[in-house]
XYZ file of C-alpha atoms in Angstrom:
729
model
C -157.797 59.714 18.329
C -159.606 58.191 15.077
C -157.335 59.991 12.131
C -160.189 60.466 9.217
C -158.258 60.469 5.908
C -159.765 62.685 2.692
C -158.728 62.603 -0.264
C -158.057 65.730 -1.732
C -160.118 67.896 -4.121
C -158.698 67.266 -7.668
C -157.887 71.500 -8.951
C -159.766 72.174 -12.359
C -157.738 71.985 -15.380
C -156.221 75.426 -15.814
C -157.875 75.948 -19.409
C -161.828 75.402 -17.216
C -160.354 78.750 -14.736
C -158.987 80.707 -17.166
C -162.348 79.968 -18.978
C -164.305 80.029 -15.960
C -162.522 83.950 -15.183
C -162.221 85.509 -18.538
C -165.786 84.661 -19.428
C -167.354 87.144 -16.459
C -164.710 89.295 -17.413
C -165.385 89.943 -20.568
C -169.292 90.250 -19.568
C -167.995 93.137 -17.857
C -165.931 94.373 -20.671
C -168.657 93.698 -22.850
C -171.536 95.677 -20.616
C -169.657 98.363 -19.965
C -165.623 98.542 -19.831
C -162.832 100.011 -18.047
C -163.422 104.031 -18.296
C -160.516 105.225 -20.681
C -160.009 107.804 -17.753
C -159.363 106.066 -15.494
C -155.576 104.939 -17.220
C -155.047 108.854 -17.712
C -153.652 109.047 -21.509
C -156.398 111.782 -21.737
C -155.158 114.525 -18.707
C -152.094 113.571 -19.402
C -152.138 114.445 -22.798
C -154.517 117.666 -22.113
C -151.503 118.788 -19.573
C -148.940 118.266 -21.722
C -150.610 120.446 -24.207
C -151.287 122.570 -21.826
C -147.093 123.471 -21.226
C -146.966 122.595 -24.687
C -148.720 126.132 -25.031
C -146.804 127.841 -22.907
C -144.131 127.451 -24.199
C -144.355 127.942 -27.701
C -145.979 131.134 -26.656
C -143.103 132.301 -24.205
C -140.221 131.229 -26.712
C -142.038 133.050 -29.538
C -141.880 136.363 -27.904
C -138.652 135.853 -26.627
C -137.445 135.238 -29.935
C -139.505 137.598 -31.449
C -138.274 140.048 -29.076
C -134.868 139.123 -30.273
C -134.667 139.397 -33.309
C -136.642 142.800 -32.938
C -133.974 144.178 -30.211
C -130.767 142.486 -32.083
C -131.742 143.981 -35.544
C -132.335 147.748 -34.088
C -128.993 148.804 -34.910
C -128.208 147.051 -37.852
C -127.566 149.769 -40.909
C -129.252 149.787 -43.729
C -128.423 150.958 -47.336
C -129.911 154.389 -48.109
C -132.138 155.015 -51.590
C -133.249 157.256 -53.373
C -136.818 157.664 -55.363
C -138.628 160.024 -57.117
C -142.183 159.846 -57.630
C -144.589 160.014 -59.693
C -145.773 163.585 -58.671
C -141.286 163.853 -59.277
C -141.140 164.775 -55.751
C -137.664 163.056 -54.603
C -137.162 161.012 -51.074
C -133.942 159.830 -49.563
C -133.673 157.889 -46.592
C -133.388 153.582 -45.515
C -136.477 151.163 -45.374
C -138.157 151.141 -42.706
C -139.890 148.275 -42.978
C -142.937 147.475 -46.036
C -145.948 145.978 -46.284
C -149.459 145.070 -48.446
C -152.599 147.179 -48.168
C -155.397 147.023 -51.022
C -155.592 150.527 -52.488
C -159.616 151.434 -53.276
C -161.279 154.038 -54.172
C -161.748 155.213 -51.143
C -158.242 156.061 -50.559
C -157.874 158.248 -53.680
C -158.620 161.238 -51.504
C -155.644 160.781 -49.290
C -153.140 161.118 -52.224
C -151.624 163.945 -54.330
C -153.272 164.629 -57.986
C -150.684 163.262 -59.716
C -150.940 159.883 -57.250
C -154.179 159.437 -57.695
C -154.606 159.826 -61.901
C -152.135 156.769 -61.196
C -154.230 154.901 -58.478
C -157.147 155.631 -60.457
C -156.234 153.896 -63.689
C -155.094 151.024 -61.660
C -158.563 150.895 -59.795
C -160.255 151.197 -63.237
C -158.702 148.642 -64.814
C -159.205 145.754 -61.879
C -163.381 147.553 -62.035
C -163.583 147.022 -65.511
C -162.437 143.163 -65.337
C -164.504 142.997 -62.495
C -167.984 143.973 -64.637
C -166.991 142.290 -67.258
C -166.041 139.345 -65.513
C -169.992 139.625 -63.785
C -171.332 140.471 -67.328
C -169.722 137.151 -68.645
C -171.149 134.760 -65.792
C -174.553 136.653 -65.895
C -174.078 138.172 -62.574
C -174.418 142.341 -63.483
C -178.575 142.573 -63.365
C -178.635 139.731 -60.337
C -176.597 142.090 -58.680
C -177.989 145.942 -59.361
C -180.820 144.516 -58.092
C -179.493 143.270 -54.891
C -178.521 146.909 -54.618
C -181.122 148.823 -55.943
C -182.796 149.465 -51.821
C -179.047 150.191 -50.551
C -178.284 152.603 -53.080
C -181.812 154.284 -52.599
C -181.255 154.528 -48.469
C -177.313 155.760 -49.037
C -178.452 158.183 -51.516
C -181.110 159.781 -48.585
C -178.938 159.285 -45.832
C -176.517 161.934 -48.006
C -179.268 164.143 -48.902
C -180.192 164.064 -45.580
C -176.508 165.784 -44.156
C -176.152 168.133 -47.041
C -176.671 171.896 -44.738
C -179.124 173.268 -46.808
C -181.346 169.919 -45.388
C -180.168 169.106 -42.800
C -180.408 172.807 -41.007
C -184.441 173.553 -43.128
C -186.725 173.289 -40.508
C -188.409 169.931 -40.014
C -191.348 169.896 -42.108
C -189.509 171.004 -45.586
C -187.640 168.873 -44.584
C -190.041 165.500 -44.769
C -190.995 167.531 -47.655
C -187.668 166.998 -49.543
C -186.948 163.862 -48.337
C -190.642 162.550 -49.147
C -190.319 163.910 -53.069
C -186.702 162.273 -52.883
C -187.702 158.543 -51.653
C -190.652 158.843 -54.359
C -188.569 160.053 -57.331
C -186.078 157.479 -56.520
C -188.301 154.316 -56.100
C -190.010 155.347 -59.896
C -186.098 155.759 -61.174
C -186.019 151.598 -59.756
C -188.807 150.523 -61.806
C -186.650 150.117 -64.995
C -183.003 151.691 -63.631
C -181.425 148.679 -62.584
C -182.310 147.526 -67.030
C -180.885 150.942 -68.239
C -177.657 151.001 -66.075
C -176.671 147.438 -66.524
C -177.312 148.702 -70.299
C -175.345 151.346 -70.582
C -172.673 149.567 -68.328
C -172.398 146.818 -71.039
C -172.166 149.740 -73.407
C -168.961 151.261 -71.680
C -167.265 147.982 -71.680
C -167.556 147.678 -74.887
C -166.044 150.694 -75.987
C -162.406 150.257 -74.492
C -161.024 147.942 -71.948
C -159.362 150.404 -69.839
C -162.095 151.734 -67.694
C -161.997 154.459 -68.979
C -165.432 154.828 -70.700
C -166.446 152.841 -67.345
C -165.297 155.593 -65.331
C -166.509 158.548 -67.625
C -170.106 157.039 -66.750
C -169.712 157.112 -63.066
C -167.619 160.630 -63.282
C -170.583 161.926 -64.943
C -173.354 160.499 -62.681
C -171.526 161.536 -59.463
C -171.021 164.861 -61.733
C -174.524 165.944 -61.302
C -175.233 164.584 -58.180
C -172.446 167.434 -56.762
C -174.060 169.956 -59.119
C -177.694 169.011 -57.153
C -176.521 168.849 -53.607
C -173.933 172.078 -53.473
C -177.434 173.785 -54.582
C -177.913 176.537 -51.554
C -181.093 176.416 -51.011
C -183.962 173.685 -50.467
C -186.313 175.011 -52.167
C -184.231 175.050 -55.439
C -183.133 171.296 -54.244
C -186.730 170.875 -54.609
C -187.284 172.677 -58.125
C -184.408 171.132 -59.610
C -186.065 167.568 -58.579
C -189.226 167.524 -59.931
C -188.498 169.262 -62.903
C -185.325 167.297 -64.136
C -186.841 163.301 -64.784
C -183.366 162.181 -65.209
C -181.474 163.570 -61.844
C -183.100 160.817 -59.891
C -181.393 158.271 -61.689
C -178.228 159.459 -62.594
C -177.838 160.085 -57.977
C -179.468 156.274 -57.793
C -176.456 155.006 -60.546
C -174.342 157.372 -58.966
C -174.146 155.049 -55.106
C -174.951 151.918 -57.047
C -171.821 151.540 -58.707
C -169.920 152.889 -56.139
C -171.739 150.200 -53.594
C -170.166 147.595 -56.546
C -166.831 149.322 -56.333
C -166.217 149.410 -52.786
C -165.682 145.907 -53.655
C -162.870 146.321 -55.848
C -159.537 146.774 -54.351
C -155.839 146.169 -55.538
C -153.737 144.653 -53.779
C -150.610 146.833 -54.178
C -147.329 146.930 -52.503
C -145.628 150.203 -49.869
C -142.737 150.920 -48.151
C -142.121 152.810 -45.501
C -139.580 155.363 -45.814
C -137.206 157.304 -42.944
C -136.253 160.397 -44.135
C -135.653 161.772 -41.477
C -134.355 166.103 -42.546
C -137.624 166.916 -39.875
C -136.710 170.809 -39.871
C -136.848 170.809 -43.317
C -139.872 167.989 -43.969
C -142.047 168.432 -40.296
C -141.388 164.250 -40.493
C -139.854 161.317 -40.020
C -140.995 158.570 -41.805
C -143.397 157.753 -44.896
C -144.953 155.769 -46.850
C -144.310 155.236 -50.694
C -146.809 152.579 -52.607
C -145.606 151.100 -55.339
C -147.678 152.816 -58.032
C -146.237 155.884 -56.851
C -142.596 155.037 -57.668
C -141.470 156.337 -61.041
C -137.629 156.137 -60.714
C -135.324 154.342 -58.327
C -131.583 154.417 -56.980
C -129.118 153.987 -54.664
C -126.964 156.905 -54.239
C -123.308 156.661 -53.677
C -122.595 159.107 -51.381
C -126.134 159.206 -49.653
C -124.524 160.292 -46.011
C -126.351 159.369 -42.631
C -126.139 161.613 -40.699
C -126.373 161.424 -36.573
C -126.703 163.600 -35.247
C -127.643 164.928 -31.346
C -131.023 166.781 -32.615
C -132.885 167.034 -35.248
C -132.897 163.220 -35.791
C -131.177 161.518 -38.556
C -130.125 163.507 -41.736
C -130.045 162.277 -45.278
C -128.632 163.611 -47.911
C -125.444 164.322 -50.016
C -122.249 165.894 -48.972
C -121.360 168.953 -51.219
C -118.428 170.997 -49.677
C -117.029 171.099 -46.212
C -116.151 174.382 -44.662
C -113.177 175.189 -42.193
C -113.722 179.223 -41.149
C -115.471 179.679 -44.151
C -113.374 178.348 -46.634
C -114.092 175.580 -48.591
C -111.854 172.577 -48.028
C -113.016 169.919 -50.293
C -116.067 169.707 -53.266
C -115.502 166.006 -54.420
C -117.815 163.551 -52.222
C -114.587 161.320 -51.456
C -112.610 164.508 -50.668
C -114.834 165.605 -48.327
C -115.229 162.622 -46.659
C -111.488 162.469 -45.935
C -111.150 165.356 -44.501
C -114.632 164.894 -42.713
C -112.920 161.768 -41.076
C -110.354 164.348 -40.649
C -111.276 167.242 -38.453
C -114.439 165.389 -37.105
C -112.739 163.020 -33.964
C -110.894 166.849 -33.241
C -114.379 168.602 -33.246
C -115.844 165.606 -31.232
C -112.900 165.724 -28.374
C -113.306 169.424 -27.886
C -117.180 169.056 -27.848
C -116.671 166.158 -25.276
C -114.473 168.544 -23.094
C -117.077 170.966 -23.504
C -119.435 168.451 -22.198
C -117.066 167.787 -19.439
C -117.361 171.535 -18.246
C -120.672 171.709 -17.879
C -121.629 168.741 -16.458
C -118.750 168.336 -13.688
C -116.871 171.824 -13.203
C -120.415 174.093 -13.498
C -122.269 171.470 -11.728
C -119.674 171.873 -8.538
C -119.651 175.339 -8.925
C -123.356 175.295 -8.643
C -123.001 172.817 -5.762
C -120.907 175.006 -3.804
C -123.328 177.882 -4.583
C -126.265 175.969 -3.368
C -124.733 174.566 -0.636
C -123.471 178.006 0.840
C -127.032 179.341 -0.063
C -128.359 176.483 2.314
C -126.083 177.592 4.937
C -127.006 181.121 5.320
C -130.533 179.841 5.412
C -130.101 177.386 7.644
C -128.453 180.194 9.614
C -131.984 183.023 9.181
C -134.083 179.971 10.413
C -132.157 179.005 13.641
C -130.672 182.806 14.321
C -133.395 185.217 12.140
C -132.180 188.168 9.120
C -131.175 190.990 12.366
C -128.787 188.035 14.517
C -125.084 188.803 14.382
C -124.498 185.346 13.042
C -126.447 186.083 10.059
C -124.661 189.134 9.145
C -121.717 187.071 9.799
C -123.213 183.871 7.708
C -124.864 186.571 5.191
C -120.905 188.065 4.386
C -119.255 184.684 4.155
C -121.772 183.640 1.556
C -121.302 186.867 -0.664
C -117.333 186.448 -0.286
C -118.343 182.839 -1.771
C -120.498 183.526 -4.050
C -118.430 186.120 -5.637
C -115.394 183.851 -5.957
C -117.873 181.105 -7.307
C -118.932 183.699 -10.346
C -115.284 184.722 -10.828
C -115.232 180.627 -11.753
C -118.233 180.161 -13.493
C -116.539 182.892 -15.834
C -113.169 181.614 -16.474
C -115.260 177.675 -16.834
C -117.881 179.494 -19.194
C -114.868 181.415 -21.263
C -113.986 178.380 -21.593
C -116.855 177.055 -23.192
C -117.169 179.685 -25.139
C -113.532 179.544 -26.679
C -114.139 175.807 -27.546
C -117.885 176.823 -28.955
C -115.980 179.228 -31.763
C -113.558 176.737 -32.530
C -116.114 173.937 -33.601
C -117.973 176.832 -35.281
C -116.015 176.920 -37.755
C -116.195 173.647 -39.406
C -119.099 173.401 -41.164
C -120.728 169.675 -43.150
C -122.646 171.373 -46.628
C -124.989 169.423 -47.793
C -127.953 168.489 -50.134
C -130.381 166.870 -49.768
C -132.344 164.505 -52.241
C -134.852 167.639 -53.320
C -132.211 170.402 -53.891
C -132.578 171.856 -50.652
C -128.998 172.582 -49.072
C -128.200 172.352 -45.445
C -125.449 173.468 -43.413
C -124.674 171.113 -40.016
C -122.035 171.724 -37.812
C -119.758 169.177 -37.333
C -119.920 169.508 -33.382
C -123.154 168.594 -33.437
C -123.066 165.415 -36.107
C -122.019 162.035 -33.506
C -121.972 159.435 -36.426
C -121.732 159.418 -40.144
C -121.545 156.448 -42.762
C -121.678 156.497 -46.573
C -124.753 153.434 -46.286
C -124.521 152.512 -49.772
C -120.230 152.443 -49.565
C -120.045 150.060 -46.692
C -119.103 146.527 -46.768
C -119.708 143.593 -44.022
C -116.858 144.951 -41.840
C -118.348 148.693 -42.017
C -121.565 147.414 -41.207
C -120.243 145.297 -39.197
C -118.024 148.476 -37.473
C -121.517 150.963 -37.467
C -123.650 148.098 -35.482
C -121.019 148.069 -32.293
C -120.824 151.406 -31.825
C -124.797 151.956 -31.766
C -124.646 148.757 -29.310
C -121.493 151.048 -27.306
C -123.805 154.397 -27.259
C -126.886 152.571 -26.694
C -125.403 150.841 -23.204
C -123.150 154.107 -21.844
C -124.667 157.234 -23.067
C -127.379 159.077 -22.189
C -130.654 159.357 -24.455
C -131.262 161.759 -26.730
C -133.865 163.132 -28.889
C -136.770 162.676 -27.004
C -135.393 159.087 -25.690
C -135.143 157.739 -29.671
C -131.767 158.077 -30.061
C -128.704 157.636 -27.325
C -128.558 155.218 -24.967
C -129.945 154.514 -21.724
C -127.379 154.121 -18.928
C -128.972 156.092 -16.673
C -131.906 153.738 -16.943
C -129.667 150.730 -16.128
C -128.274 152.415 -12.780
C -131.629 153.478 -12.304
C -133.001 149.124 -12.844
C -130.149 147.864 -11.447
C -130.347 150.062 -8.128
C -134.033 149.787 -7.649
C -133.949 146.166 -7.656
C -131.037 145.716 -5.118
C -132.450 148.375 -3.108
C -135.506 146.185 -2.892
C -133.858 143.087 -2.778
C -132.250 144.551 0.827
C -135.461 145.860 2.123
C -137.832 143.427 1.373
C -135.627 139.716 2.375
C -135.101 140.342 6.114
C -138.135 141.876 6.521
C -139.984 138.961 4.389
C -137.453 136.553 6.328
C -138.690 137.489 9.566
C -142.416 138.146 9.425
C -142.131 134.068 8.293
C -139.899 132.623 11.143
C -143.044 134.363 13.789
C -145.502 132.407 11.950
C -144.265 129.343 11.575
C -141.849 128.939 14.026
C -143.340 131.171 16.997
C -146.688 132.486 17.261
C -149.676 130.517 18.380
C -151.851 129.668 16.059
C -155.842 131.061 16.656
C -157.673 134.121 14.838
C -155.237 136.286 15.100
C -152.520 134.328 12.982
C -155.500 133.533 10.699
C -156.063 137.106 9.321
C -152.504 137.758 9.070
C -151.791 135.144 7.013
C -155.354 136.049 4.667
C -154.149 139.310 4.711
C -150.921 137.800 3.426
C -153.186 136.027 0.739
C -154.831 138.954 -0.243
C -151.958 141.361 -0.946
C -150.695 139.254 -3.127
C -153.781 139.957 -5.645
C -154.088 144.064 -5.051
C -152.635 145.849 -8.472
C -149.800 147.425 -8.649
C -150.997 151.433 -9.053
C -152.848 150.552 -5.531
C -148.871 150.136 -4.395
C -148.124 153.177 -6.587
C -150.592 155.306 -4.575
C -149.891 154.005 -1.038
C -146.079 154.939 -1.799
C -147.134 158.129 -2.611
C -149.580 159.087 0.071
C -147.607 157.265 2.852
C -143.595 156.957 2.098
C -143.565 160.864 -0.069
C -146.191 162.938 1.270
C -146.175 161.639 4.982
C -142.646 159.964 5.728
C -140.662 162.152 3.491
C -142.244 165.410 4.823
C -141.465 164.979 7.921
C -137.697 164.152 7.537
C -137.706 166.884 5.233
C -139.285 169.271 8.532
C -136.571 168.005 10.690
C -133.430 167.547 8.576
C -134.020 170.048 5.162
C -136.145 172.810 6.461
C -133.868 174.891 4.648
C -134.219 173.590 1.262
C -138.173 173.848 1.894
C -141.034 174.406 0.207
C -138.551 172.480 -2.624
C -139.206 168.855 -1.439
C -136.418 166.366 -1.031
C -137.616 163.174 0.575
C -141.462 165.171 -0.001
C -141.285 163.527 -3.245
C -140.745 160.669 -5.500
C -137.204 158.987 -5.181
C -135.271 155.986 -5.257
C -135.615 155.473 -1.682
C -139.732 155.411 -2.015
C -139.660 153.076 -5.325
C -137.741 150.777 -4.073
C -140.221 150.330 -0.726
C -142.934 150.817 -2.387
C -141.880 147.678 -4.459
C -140.627 145.887 -1.651
C -144.431 145.804 -0.115
C -145.652 144.767 -3.519
C -143.482 141.764 -3.190
C -143.363 140.830 -0.194
C -146.122 138.418 0.276
C -143.843 136.524 -2.149
C -140.929 135.714 -0.108
C -143.321 135.430 3.055
C -144.734 132.416 0.797
C -141.542 131.083 0.128
C -140.057 131.087 3.146
C -142.818 129.855 5.471
C -142.759 126.827 2.685
C -138.265 125.960 3.089
C -139.144 126.348 6.816
C -141.732 123.830 6.712
C -139.940 121.793 4.296
C -137.595 121.381 7.039
C -138.296 117.224 8.486
C -139.845 117.895 12.269
C -136.705 114.795 13.382
C -133.875 117.775 12.521
C -135.660 120.521 15.006
C -135.750 117.411 18.017
C -132.263 116.213 17.477
C -131.080 119.964 17.653
C -133.194 120.789 20.700
C -132.244 117.074 22.339
C -128.976 118.352 22.072
C -129.704 120.656 24.950
C -130.081 123.593 21.673
C -132.047 126.407 22.424
C -134.959 127.142 19.666
C -133.273 130.323 18.626
C -130.289 127.766 17.532
C -132.254 125.574 16.203
C -133.616 127.810 13.960
C -130.632 129.711 12.795
C -128.339 126.711 12.731
C -130.668 123.623 11.358
C -134.262 125.285 10.240
C -132.204 127.837 8.170
C -129.674 126.801 6.309
C -131.769 124.352 5.166
C -134.205 126.732 4.257
C -131.908 128.878 2.529
C -132.516 127.498 -1.027
C -136.238 127.943 -0.628
C -135.488 131.729 1.203
C -133.138 132.405 -1.833
C -135.893 131.041 -4.406
C -138.115 133.594 -3.023
C -136.138 136.573 -2.980
C -135.478 135.639 -7.104
C -139.062 135.824 -7.927
C -139.686 139.117 -5.854
C -136.034 140.567 -7.981
C -138.011 139.245 -10.784
C -141.002 141.008 -10.361
C -140.233 144.251 -8.787
C -137.759 144.850 -11.824
C -140.402 144.710 -14.405
C -143.096 146.870 -12.702
C -143.779 149.755 -13.680
C -147.218 151.643 -13.146
C -146.042 152.008 -8.786
C -142.831 153.882 -10.454
C -144.641 156.482 -12.258
C -146.074 157.490 -8.978
C -143.086 157.276 -6.431
C -139.419 157.985 -8.804
C -139.171 156.890 -11.753
C -139.373 159.608 -14.913
C -138.374 160.082 -18.202
C -135.044 161.686 -18.096
C -132.744 161.812 -15.571
C -130.440 164.487 -15.328
C -128.208 162.683 -12.309
C -127.419 159.241 -11.407
C -128.391 158.425 -8.093
C -124.568 156.916 -7.541
C -122.214 159.944 -8.429
C -118.385 161.075 -6.320
C -120.125 163.610 -4.343
C -120.517 162.609 -0.296
C -122.877 160.523 0.247
C -122.030 158.872 -2.976
C -125.720 157.251 -3.003
C -128.949 159.747 -3.623
C -131.237 157.930 -2.224
C -133.880 161.067 -2.757
C -133.733 162.260 -6.482
C -135.906 160.309 -9.088
C -134.460 158.165 -10.915
C -134.838 156.330 -14.736
C -136.247 152.895 -15.568
C -136.155 150.283 -17.846
C -139.145 149.336 -17.764
C -140.969 152.844 -17.512
C -138.604 153.688 -20.463
C -140.228 151.446 -23.006
C -143.501 152.274 -21.861
C -142.581 156.269 -22.003
C -141.232 154.576 -25.860
C -144.801 153.313 -26.817
C -147.487 155.233 -25.501
C -145.545 158.987 -25.110
C -143.193 159.600 -27.954
C -143.676 161.858 -30.614
C -142.011 160.053 -33.045
C -143.602 156.369 -32.511
C -142.072 155.123 -36.073
C -138.859 155.772 -34.579
C -139.099 154.362 -31.355
C -140.509 151.146 -32.080
C -137.562 149.198 -32.568
C -135.892 151.246 -29.567
C -138.966 149.730 -27.332
C -137.846 145.407 -28.573
C -134.065 146.795 -27.749
C -135.000 147.626 -24.510
C -136.703 145.193 -23.345
C -134.233 142.625 -24.852
C -131.958 144.536 -22.633
C -134.830 144.662 -19.388
C -135.395 141.074 -19.999
C -131.415 140.148 -20.450
C -130.727 142.261 -17.237
C -133.642 140.267 -14.790
C -132.161 136.901 -16.354
C -128.764 138.537 -14.670
C -129.651 138.771 -12.149
C -131.646 135.861 -11.049
C -128.183 134.686 -11.855
C -126.023 136.085 -10.104
C -129.012 135.178 -7.261
C -128.848 131.679 -7.960
C -125.166 131.474 -8.015
C -125.286 133.075 -4.427
C -128.101 130.582 -3.871
C -126.083 127.599 -4.102
C -123.062 129.072 -2.252
C -124.979 130.116 0.646
C -126.591 126.160 0.630
C -122.775 124.695 0.283
C -121.333 126.998 3.166
C -124.403 126.670 5.485
C -124.599 123.099 4.595
C -121.668 122.507 5.644
C -120.948 124.184 8.943
C -125.188 122.854 10.443
C -122.829 121.601 12.816
């Protein structure tokens, strides 16, 4: 074998390789270059920007709710204002705003305020006209407004009763005559009006002469339009050659005046005293204020009914005898007697709710027992006769007990009626306030920082633990808190087991096929159904079908009054369980699918059955995902309102769903809900301004409550995960 030696080929120098490689690459880049999208930077910026926008919107919403919610109960100073028409107003400044004062808003003001506002507008109108004259624009502006002013005059004449109600031919003749007269006046109308405006501007600088010129034109036009007959309107238009010009000039000046506005500041006063003024709030503009002060002894009274009252204490009466007449002495006596009076009121309240409620409950129980005997045996039977005698005896005993409790209530009322506080309002009216009706009172302008903080905290405590009053605009939301928590927990107890079982079957047992595909499509579509549809379904199926059947079997004695055949806590929870069921099913399926297949196979290889594998291997590792689905379901269900409007949520629930009477949890009762409470305050309240701050406060409470429920669920998820994972084998 011959070995031929070939010398190695010399490698080209590195510079040559670099040049050879770089030349075509530079050439390709020069021709087209690499797309910027290939590096992903624009998409990164786009997705990051979208995330930032979402975060900003969410944080902004939460900050708005937080600021408005926590500032609702802070006590404000009481301001007393004297208006230009010598009217006195006292109250708290709820909010302020700016607006543009124009001539169109003058009819809404009082005569005195109209005069003040007109002076301000006349000065602004004079300044605008003077600027147009100086710039040489007045003639051009009048020429531009000639046709619009003519059309506005014709429309005004068409709407007058004599013209509107006249026959078509006569109305057409008058309008034709008016159009001809107005167009004739337009020949020299703009130049003539410009000359008159210049003369008015030279007479004074306050705008009074300009206003007199405009008022003269408007007076002539109004006098003409008030003529009762169409013939007289036409005759006046033919005989008076100046009338058409005056009508046109009035509307031309009106169109010019529409461009004039004075920026003005105004404040919304919470004046209270509704039984005297028929209003809770009133707007006061800056130009309407003649004098302003903060009275030292202006007192805010928060009452059980009629809302707040603002006034100056005049005297404190005990059994008709004045105990003090000076403000300081009156306040000292008020602080002495008010706690005793309120203690008696709370005692009276307990008697009404507990003892009278217990008497009524026992009486209703006896009546239903008698009714049940009647349904079973009839009124002619001996059993019914014996039951009726027992009912009469029990009824007599309950009547005596009710009379005893009623006597105690009357005695407490008579004692409390002796204590009256005479208060004088800002406009001099006097009002006697029973101390028992005063929930809270404080001299707002004498409170320091700690005093205001004490009032603020006491209002929060009242908000969290008391019942609502004054159409839910005052008082507390304890029934709504109870209802929201009870409904959410009951919904979670209903939706999680069914959702997990359904997901287990679909993922672990069901064979792939057209039936399973239909079920999955139905679940996905169920997630997109509007919530109000679930409410209608819950009302029709749960209340009217299932509930009515339950009443027929177990509560026939109460019929026709429904027990479970109407909206209640149980049906509301089941309705929202259906609403959130797709969320739990999808989350559970994803969690089950995330468990590695090798763990299932290892368990089966060790001899475990399929159910043992699911229970001891799959479910513990899928538990975090299952709990995530429950958290999402709780968050969505707690904030739903539309279905609850149909299946149990009410504006005011007299009884809580949980009390000390067997069976302690009353699932058939209607309940209050924070979400529905927000809707009622925002859209159904008669006093919308007083309800507006409570909307934010209740929203803040609902967000906090949902967050606490989610935190509890997250803590439970972590605890269960540690427990199941540690006991997996």
